[in-house]
PDB file of C-alpha atoms in Angstrom:
ATOM      1  CA  UNK A1057      18.362  -6.616   2.366  1.00 70.00           C
ATOM      2  CA  UNK A1058      15.994  -3.924   1.216  1.00 80.00           C
ATOM      3  CA  UNK A1059      13.790  -2.635   4.018  1.00 89.00           C
ATOM      4  CA  UNK A1060      11.548   0.184   5.148  1.00 94.00           C
ATOM      5  CA  UNK A1061      11.382   1.126   8.804  1.00 96.00           C
ATOM      6  CA  UNK A1062       8.837   3.231  10.610  1.00 97.00           C
ATOM      7  CA  UNK A1063      10.244   3.372  14.142  1.00 96.00           C
ATOM      8  CA  UNK A1064       7.094   4.669  15.803  1.00 95.00           C
ATOM      9  CA  UNK A1065       4.189   2.240  16.053  1.00 95.00           C
ATOM     10  CA  UNK A1066       1.905   4.741  17.774  1.00 96.00           C
ATOM     11  CA  UNK A1067       2.056   8.516  18.061  1.00 97.00           C
ATOM     12  CA  UNK A1068      -0.289  10.768  20.022  1.00 97.00           C
ATOM     13  CA  UNK A1069      -0.448  14.499  19.377  1.00 97.00           C
ATOM     14  CA  UNK A1070      -2.756  17.248  20.486  1.00 97.00           C
ATOM     15  CA  UNK A1071      -4.944  18.918  17.925  1.00 97.00           C
ATOM     16  CA  UNK A1072      -3.136  21.949  16.545  1.00 97.00           C
ATOM     17  CA  UNK A1073       0.298  20.607  17.404  1.00 97.00           C
ATOM     18  CA  UNK A1074       2.941  19.811  14.816  1.00 97.00           C
ATOM     19  CA  UNK A1075       3.582  16.278  13.613  1.00 97.00           C
ATOM     20  CA  UNK A1076       6.551  14.369  12.295  1.00 98.00           C
ATOM     21  CA  UNK A1077       6.381  10.713  11.297  1.00 98.00           C
ATOM     22  CA  UNK A1078       9.671   8.980  10.661  1.00 98.00           C
ATOM     23  CA  UNK A1079      10.609   6.691   7.818  1.00 97.00           C
ATOM     24  CA  UNK A1080      13.995   5.157   7.073  1.00 96.00           C
ATOM     25  CA  UNK A1081      14.868   2.909   4.183  1.00 94.00           C
ATOM     26  CA  UNK A1082      17.668   0.614   3.234  1.00 90.00           C
ATOM     27  CA  UNK A1083      18.130   0.367  -0.524  1.00 84.00           C
ATOM     28  CA  UNK A1084      21.154   0.327  -2.800  1.00 75.00           C
ATOM     29  CA  UNK A1085      20.232   3.518  -4.635  1.00 79.00           C
ATOM     30  CA  UNK A1086      17.734   6.278  -4.121  1.00 80.00           C
ATOM     31  CA  UNK A1087      14.393   4.575  -4.486  1.00 87.00           C
ATOM     32  CA  UNK A1088      10.987   6.010  -5.194  1.00 90.00           C
ATOM     33  CA  UNK A1089       9.395   7.112  -1.920  1.00 93.00           C
ATOM     34  CA  UNK A1090       5.760   7.426  -0.922  1.00 94.00           C
ATOM     35  CA  UNK A1091       3.530   8.190   2.020  1.00 97.00           C
ATOM     36  CA  UNK A1092       0.024   6.753   2.216  1.00 96.00           C
ATOM     37  CA  UNK A1093      -2.739   7.277   4.752  1.00 97.00           C
ATOM     38  CA  UNK A1094      -5.389   4.744   5.707  1.00 95.00           C
ATOM     39  CA  UNK A1095      -8.442   5.757   7.710  1.00 92.00           C
ATOM     40  CA  UNK A1096     -10.239   3.017   9.663  1.00 87.00           C
ATOM     41  CA  UNK A1097     -11.964   0.603   7.327  1.00 83.00           C
ATOM     42  CA  UNK A1098     -10.794   2.489   4.282  1.00 86.00           C
ATOM     43  CA  UNK A1099      -8.326   1.996   1.472  1.00 88.00           C
ATOM     44  CA  UNK A1100      -4.964   3.657   0.941  1.00 93.00           C
ATOM     45  CA  UNK A1101      -4.750   7.275  -0.110  1.00 93.00           C
ATOM     46  CA  UNK A1102      -1.556   8.726  -1.518  1.00 93.00           C
ATOM     47  CA  UNK A1103      -0.349  11.768   0.411  1.00 96.00           C
ATOM     48  CA  UNK A1104       2.806  12.504  -1.550  1.00 94.00           C
ATOM     49  CA  UNK A1105       5.678  10.942  -3.472  1.00 92.00           C
ATOM     50  CA  UNK A1106       9.309  11.638  -4.300  1.00 92.00           C
ATOM     51  CA  UNK A1107      11.351  10.495  -7.277  1.00 86.00           C
ATOM     52  CA  UNK A1108      13.899  13.224  -7.862  1.00 86.00           C
ATOM     53  CA  UNK A1109      14.430  16.968  -7.734  1.00 88.00           C
ATOM     54  CA  UNK A1110      13.507  19.195  -4.819  1.00 91.00           C
ATOM     55  CA  UNK A1111      13.944  17.184  -1.649  1.00 93.00           C
ATOM     56  CA  UNK A1112      11.013  18.895   0.077  1.00 97.00           C
ATOM     57  CA  UNK A1113       7.788  17.523  -1.329  1.00 96.00           C
ATOM     58  CA  UNK A1114       4.352  18.989  -0.811  1.00 97.00           C
ATOM     59  CA  UNK A1115       1.343  16.715  -0.636  1.00 96.00           C
ATOM     60  CA  UNK A1116      -2.366  16.791  -0.014  1.00 95.00           C
ATOM     61  CA  UNK A1117      -4.085  17.750   3.237  1.00 95.00           C
ATOM     62  CA  UNK A1118      -1.257  20.081   4.233  1.00 97.00           C
ATOM     63  CA  UNK A1119       1.387  17.343   4.520  1.00 98.00           C
ATOM     64  CA  UNK A1120       4.965  17.610   3.372  1.00 98.00           C
ATOM     65  CA  UNK A1121       7.945  15.286   3.440  1.00 98.00           C
ATOM     66  CA  UNK A1122      11.668  15.805   3.189  1.00 97.00           C
ATOM     67  CA  UNK A1123      14.058  13.386   1.543  1.00 95.00           C
ATOM     68  CA  UNK A1124      17.465  13.246   3.208  1.00 95.00           C
ATOM     69  CA  UNK A1125      19.868  11.072   1.285  1.00 92.00           C
ATOM     70  CA  UNK A1126      22.564  11.156   3.958  1.00 92.00           C
ATOM     71  CA  UNK A1127      20.147   9.794   6.535  1.00 94.00           C
ATOM     72  CA  UNK A1128      18.199   7.500   4.181  1.00 94.00           C
ATOM     73  CA  UNK A1129      15.076   9.112   5.542  1.00 96.00           C
ATOM     74  CA  UNK A1130      11.801  10.431   4.204  1.00 97.00           C
ATOM     75  CA  UNK A1131       9.962  11.936   7.161  1.00 98.00           C
ATOM     76  CA  UNK A1132       6.402  13.192   6.930  1.00 98.00           C
ATOM     77  CA  UNK A1133       5.436  16.467   8.573  1.00 98.00           C
ATOM     78  CA  UNK A1134       2.419  18.622   9.188  1.00 98.00           C
ATOM     79  CA  UNK A1135       2.581  21.970  10.997  1.00 97.00           C
ATOM     80  CA  UNK A1136      -0.845  21.765  12.648  1.00 97.00           C
ATOM     81  CA  UNK A1137      -2.722  18.499  13.082  1.00 98.00           C
ATOM     82  CA  UNK A1138      -6.502  18.251  12.809  1.00 96.00           C
ATOM     83  CA  UNK A1139      -8.646  15.621  14.516  1.00 96.00           C
ATOM     84  CA  UNK A1140      -9.481  14.205  11.078  1.00 95.00           C
ATOM     85  CA  UNK A1141      -5.803  13.320  10.581  1.00 97.00           C
ATOM     86  CA  UNK A1142      -6.140  10.417  13.010  1.00 97.00           C
ATOM     87  CA  UNK A1143      -5.346   7.373  10.892  1.00 97.00           C
ATOM     88  CA  UNK A1144      -2.663   4.844   9.990  1.00 97.00           C
ATOM     89  CA  UNK A1145       0.252   6.220   8.013  1.00 98.00           C
ATOM     90  CA  UNK A1146       2.437   4.087   5.793  1.00 97.00           C
ATOM     91  CA  UNK A1147       5.771   4.867   4.250  1.00 97.00           C
ATOM     92  CA  UNK A1148       6.429   2.875   1.079  1.00 94.00           C
ATOM     93  CA  UNK A1149       9.396   2.424  -1.218  1.00 92.00           C
ATOM     94  CA  UNK A1150       9.949   1.034  -4.691  1.00 88.00           C
ATOM     95  CA  UNK A1151      13.412   0.419  -6.148  1.00 83.00           C
ATOM     96  CA  UNK A1152      12.333   1.677  -9.534  1.00 76.00           C
ATOM     97  CA  UNK A1153       9.217   2.384 -11.534  1.00 69.00           C
ATOM     98  CA  UNK A1154       7.013  -0.589 -12.224  1.00 71.00           C
ATOM     99  CA  UNK A1155       8.197  -2.470  -9.154  1.00 81.00           C
ATOM    100  CA  UNK A1156       5.937  -3.395  -6.270  1.00 86.00           C
ATOM    101  CA  UNK A1157       5.853  -1.095  -3.280  1.00 89.00           C
ATOM    102  CA  UNK A1158       7.538  -2.261  -0.104  1.00 92.00           C
ATOM    103  CA  UNK A1159       5.661  -0.894   2.902  1.00 95.00           C
ATOM    104  CA  UNK A1160       6.765  -0.010   6.392  1.00 96.00           C
ATOM    105  CA  UNK A1161       4.720  -1.437   9.247  1.00 96.00           C
ATOM    106  CA  UNK A1162       2.814   1.794   9.684  1.00 97.00           C
ATOM    107  CA  UNK A1163       2.404   4.437  12.360  1.00 98.00           C
ATOM    108  CA  UNK A1164      -0.936   4.857  14.073  1.00 97.00           C
ATOM    109  CA  UNK A1165      -1.711   8.494  14.766  1.00 97.00           C
ATOM    110  CA  UNK A1166      -4.048   9.470  17.579  1.00 97.00           C
ATOM    111  CA  UNK A1167      -5.146  13.100  17.877  1.00 97.00           C
ATOM    112  CA  UNK A1168      -6.340  14.337  21.259  1.00 96.00           C
ATOM    113  CA  UNK A1169      -8.526  17.411  21.840  1.00 93.00           C
TER     114      UNK A1169
ATOM    115  CA  UNK B1500     -15.533   6.738 -11.957  1.00 67.00           C
ATOM    116  CA  UNK B1501     -13.577   4.481  -9.639  1.00 70.00           C
ATOM    117  CA  UNK B1502      -9.991   4.114 -10.837  1.00 90.00           C
ATOM    118  CA  UNK B1503      -9.310   0.715  -9.243  1.00 94.00           C
ATOM    119  CA  UNK B1504     -12.353  -1.252  -8.196  1.00 95.00           C
ATOM    120  CA  UNK B1505     -12.518  -4.509  -6.282  1.00 95.00           C
ATOM    121  CA  UNK B1506     -15.411  -6.846  -5.693  1.00 96.00           C
ATOM    122  CA  UNK B1507     -16.667  -7.973  -3.336  1.00 97.00           C
ATOM    123  CA  UNK B1508     -15.940  -5.509  -0.537  1.00 95.00           C
ATOM    124  CA  UNK B1509     -16.657  -8.129   2.111  1.00 97.00           C
ATOM    125  CA  UNK B1510     -16.393 -11.888   1.828  1.00 97.00           C
ATOM    126  CA  UNK B1511     -17.216 -14.377   4.576  1.00 98.00           C
ATOM    127  CA  UNK B1512     -16.675 -18.029   3.813  1.00 97.00           C
ATOM    128  CA  UNK B1513     -15.962 -21.376   5.422  1.00 97.00           C
ATOM    129  CA  UNK B1514     -12.647 -23.144   5.601  1.00 97.00           C
ATOM    130  CA  UNK B1515     -11.928 -25.319   2.622  1.00 97.00           C
ATOM    131  CA  UNK B1516     -13.963 -23.263   0.169  1.00 98.00           C
ATOM    132  CA  UNK B1517     -12.612 -21.707  -3.028  1.00 98.00           C
ATOM    133  CA  UNK B1518     -13.230 -18.017  -3.654  1.00 98.00           C
ATOM    134  CA  UNK B1519     -12.258 -15.280  -6.074  1.00 97.00           C
ATOM    135  CA  UNK B1520     -11.748 -11.553  -5.729  1.00 98.00           C
ATOM    136  CA  UNK B1521     -12.029  -9.398  -8.819  1.00 97.00           C
ATOM    137  CA  UNK B1522     -10.101  -6.254  -9.649  1.00 97.00           C
ATOM    138  CA  UNK B1523     -10.489  -3.843 -12.516  1.00 96.00           C
ATOM    139  CA  UNK B1524      -8.633  -0.630 -13.318  1.00 95.00           C
ATOM    140  CA  UNK B1525      -9.653   2.016 -15.827  1.00 93.00           C
ATOM    141  CA  UNK B1526      -6.411   3.983 -15.680  1.00 89.00           C
ATOM    142  CA  UNK B1527      -4.723   2.282 -18.587  1.00 88.00           C
ATOM    143  CA  UNK B1528      -1.905   1.129 -16.328  1.00 88.00           C
ATOM    144  CA  UNK B1529       0.372  -1.696 -17.440  1.00 86.00           C
ATOM    145  CA  UNK B1530       1.129  -3.203 -14.052  1.00 89.00           C
ATOM    146  CA  UNK B1531      -1.252  -4.546 -11.435  1.00 92.00           C
ATOM    147  CA  UNK B1532      -0.645  -5.946  -7.956  1.00 93.00           C
ATOM    148  CA  UNK B1533      -2.243  -7.834  -5.116  1.00 95.00           C
ATOM    149  CA  UNK B1534      -1.349  -6.939  -1.548  1.00 96.00           C
ATOM    150  CA  UNK B1535      -2.379  -8.614   1.700  1.00 96.00           C
ATOM    151  CA  UNK B1536      -2.935  -6.586   4.858  1.00 96.00           C
ATOM    152  CA  UNK B1537      -2.896  -8.718   7.971  1.00 93.00           C
ATOM    153  CA  UNK B1538      -4.520  -8.113  11.340  1.00 91.00           C
ATOM    154  CA  UNK B1539      -1.549  -5.980  12.401  1.00 90.00           C
ATOM    155  CA  UNK B1540      -2.090  -3.710   9.400  1.00 91.00           C
ATOM    156  CA  UNK B1541       1.112  -4.923   7.712  1.00 93.00           C
ATOM    157  CA  UNK B1542       0.902  -4.646   3.925  1.00 95.00           C
ATOM    158  CA  UNK B1543       2.766  -7.259   1.948  1.00 93.00           C
ATOM    159  CA  UNK B1544       3.045  -7.734  -1.784  1.00 93.00           C
ATOM    160  CA  UNK B1545       1.658 -11.014  -3.066  1.00 95.00           C
ATOM    161  CA  UNK B1546       1.856 -10.706  -6.848  1.00 92.00           C
ATOM    162  CA  UNK B1547       2.623  -8.213  -9.535  1.00 90.00           C
ATOM    163  CA  UNK B1548       1.570  -8.655 -13.136  1.00 89.00           C
ATOM    164  CA  UNK B1549       2.906  -6.619 -16.019  1.00 84.00           C
ATOM    165  CA  UNK B1550       1.142  -7.417 -19.262  1.00 74.00           C
ATOM    166  CA  UNK B1551       2.425 -10.864 -20.073  1.00 70.00           C
ATOM    167  CA  UNK B1552       4.695 -11.378 -17.101  1.00 82.00           C
ATOM    168  CA  UNK B1553       3.555 -12.614 -13.748  1.00 87.00           C
ATOM    169  CA  UNK B1554       5.931 -12.116 -10.833  1.00 82.00           C
ATOM    170  CA  UNK B1555       5.165 -14.516  -8.048  1.00 76.00           C
ATOM    171  CA  UNK B1556       6.132 -13.860  -4.466  1.00 81.00           C
ATOM    172  CA  UNK B1557       7.675 -17.030  -3.181  1.00 74.00           C
ATOM    173  CA  UNK B1558       6.158 -16.668   0.256  1.00 86.00           C
ATOM    174  CA  UNK B1559       2.626 -16.907  -1.126  1.00 92.00           C
ATOM    175  CA  UNK B1560       1.118 -20.417  -0.897  1.00 92.00           C
ATOM    176  CA  UNK B1561       0.277 -21.952  -4.239  1.00 92.00           C
ATOM    177  CA  UNK B1562      -3.374 -22.017  -3.157  1.00 96.00           C
ATOM    178  CA  UNK B1563      -3.362 -18.400  -4.313  1.00 96.00           C
ATOM    179  CA  UNK B1564      -3.428 -17.865  -8.057  1.00 93.00           C
ATOM    180  CA  UNK B1565      -3.779 -14.586  -9.906  1.00 93.00           C
ATOM    181  CA  UNK B1566      -5.537 -14.555 -13.247  1.00 91.00           C
ATOM    182  CA  UNK B1567      -5.418 -11.723 -15.740  1.00 90.00           C
ATOM    183  CA  UNK B1568      -7.835 -11.968 -18.669  1.00 89.00           C
ATOM    184  CA  UNK B1569      -6.586  -8.616 -20.006  1.00 89.00           C
ATOM    185  CA  UNK B1570      -4.475  -5.624 -19.005  1.00 87.00           C
ATOM    186  CA  UNK B1571      -7.312  -3.989 -17.081  1.00 92.00           C
ATOM    187  CA  UNK B1572      -8.205  -6.957 -14.890  1.00 94.00           C
ATOM    188  CA  UNK B1573      -6.329  -8.982 -12.306  1.00 94.00           C
ATOM    189  CA  UNK B1574      -8.379 -11.448 -10.300  1.00 95.00           C
ATOM    190  CA  UNK B1575      -7.244 -13.417  -7.278  1.00 96.00           C
ATOM    191  CA  UNK B1576      -8.408 -16.976  -6.844  1.00 97.00           C
ATOM    192  CA  UNK B1577      -7.906 -18.764  -3.555  1.00 97.00           C
ATOM    193  CA  UNK B1578      -8.302 -22.506  -3.156  1.00 97.00           C
ATOM    194  CA  UNK B1579      -8.933 -24.438   0.059  1.00 97.00           C
ATOM    195  CA  UNK B1580      -9.268 -21.384   2.242  1.00 97.00           C
ATOM    196  CA  UNK B1581      -7.675 -21.470   5.690  1.00 97.00           C
ATOM    197  CA  UNK B1582      -8.309 -19.405   8.811  1.00 97.00           C
ATOM    198  CA  UNK B1583      -4.968 -17.654   8.309  1.00 95.00           C
ATOM    199  CA  UNK B1584      -6.124 -16.312   4.969  1.00 97.00           C
ATOM    200  CA  UNK B1585      -8.428 -13.901   6.782  1.00 97.00           C
ATOM    201  CA  UNK B1586      -7.151 -10.438   5.901  1.00 97.00           C
ATOM    202  CA  UNK B1587      -7.843  -7.414   3.758  1.00 97.00           C
ATOM    203  CA  UNK B1588      -6.695  -7.835   0.180  1.00 97.00           C
ATOM    204  CA  UNK B1589      -5.846  -4.765  -1.864  1.00 96.00           C
ATOM    205  CA  UNK B1590      -5.507  -4.524  -5.588  1.00 96.00           C
ATOM    206  CA  UNK B1591      -3.333  -1.766  -7.060  1.00 94.00           C
ATOM    207  CA  UNK B1592      -2.051  -0.596 -10.414  1.00 92.00           C
ATOM    208  CA  UNK B1593       0.822   1.542 -11.619  1.00 89.00           C
ATOM    209  CA  UNK B1594       2.356   2.940 -14.764  1.00 80.00           C
ATOM    210  CA  UNK B1595       5.710   4.742 -14.799  1.00 68.00           C
ATOM    211  CA  UNK B1596       4.599   6.679 -17.818  1.00 65.00           C
ATOM    212  CA  UNK B1597       1.835   8.303 -15.816  1.00 55.00           C
ATOM    213  CA  UNK B1598       3.795   9.969 -13.034  1.00 60.00           C
ATOM    214  CA  UNK B1599       4.902   6.823 -11.275  1.00 64.00           C
ATOM    215  CA  UNK B1600       1.669   6.694  -9.337  1.00 74.00           C
ATOM    216  CA  UNK B1601       0.391   3.629  -7.589  1.00 87.00           C
ATOM    217  CA  UNK B1602      -3.392   3.578  -7.186  1.00 90.00           C
ATOM    218  CA  UNK B1603      -5.091   1.252  -4.741  1.00 92.00           C
ATOM    219  CA  UNK B1604      -8.546  -0.231  -4.655  1.00 93.00           C
ATOM    220  CA  UNK B1605     -10.666   0.052  -1.532  1.00 93.00           C
ATOM    221  CA  UNK B1606      -9.903  -3.469  -0.389  1.00 95.00           C
ATOM    222  CA  UNK B1607     -11.714  -6.758   0.135  1.00 97.00           C
ATOM    223  CA  UNK B1608     -12.097  -7.949   3.700  1.00 96.00           C
ATOM    224  CA  UNK B1609     -11.955 -11.737   3.657  1.00 97.00           C
ATOM    225  CA  UNK B1610     -13.078 -13.618   6.752  1.00 97.00           C
ATOM    226  CA  UNK B1611     -12.645 -17.372   6.879  1.00 97.00           C
ATOM    227  CA  UNK B1612     -14.697 -19.133   9.547  1.00 97.00           C
TER     228      UNK B1612
END
């Protein structure tokens, strides 16, 4: 069955430290891959997306993600976390364009001073 | 201009009532969706609607019915509301011809008392 897994429910990092959020998927072919961020009480904001081409994708707010076909992963990274990055992060996958997104269960990021 | 707008933002109602949530997109997208985010932040697709075709998620009770008067609007009508319907409902739209982006509304927080 098609699935999206975010293994880490909660992650705590110190401000200024690096961050990596994990995402693994199980699909028959390379799907379309997305990362969204949701601040408390807010909607979903797209950080970045991958469809094809360069496997290292740059997004907004200093985030990047790397697609690794061999590992069926699309991990999100940021070299230096800011307190404002504290939020819920969702990995999402679609099998093809025009299909609904299938979301992981999210990772809650806490940033400590 | 808001790309995907939902109204109302908050909705508090009693069990057994019927309510509607409206969604409008000004992006010219062909496909629209309704997602439900439960108390654990899990986002699940409810419906997707592409022009004339409605794709129904079988796990959604038939008390939920999407209605699309035109390509730019997809409303969600809920009959006989139950406590378990309390959640945040997100509308979204997408169009593969516009960079495969999925744009989300800001959400409607429904509370059934």
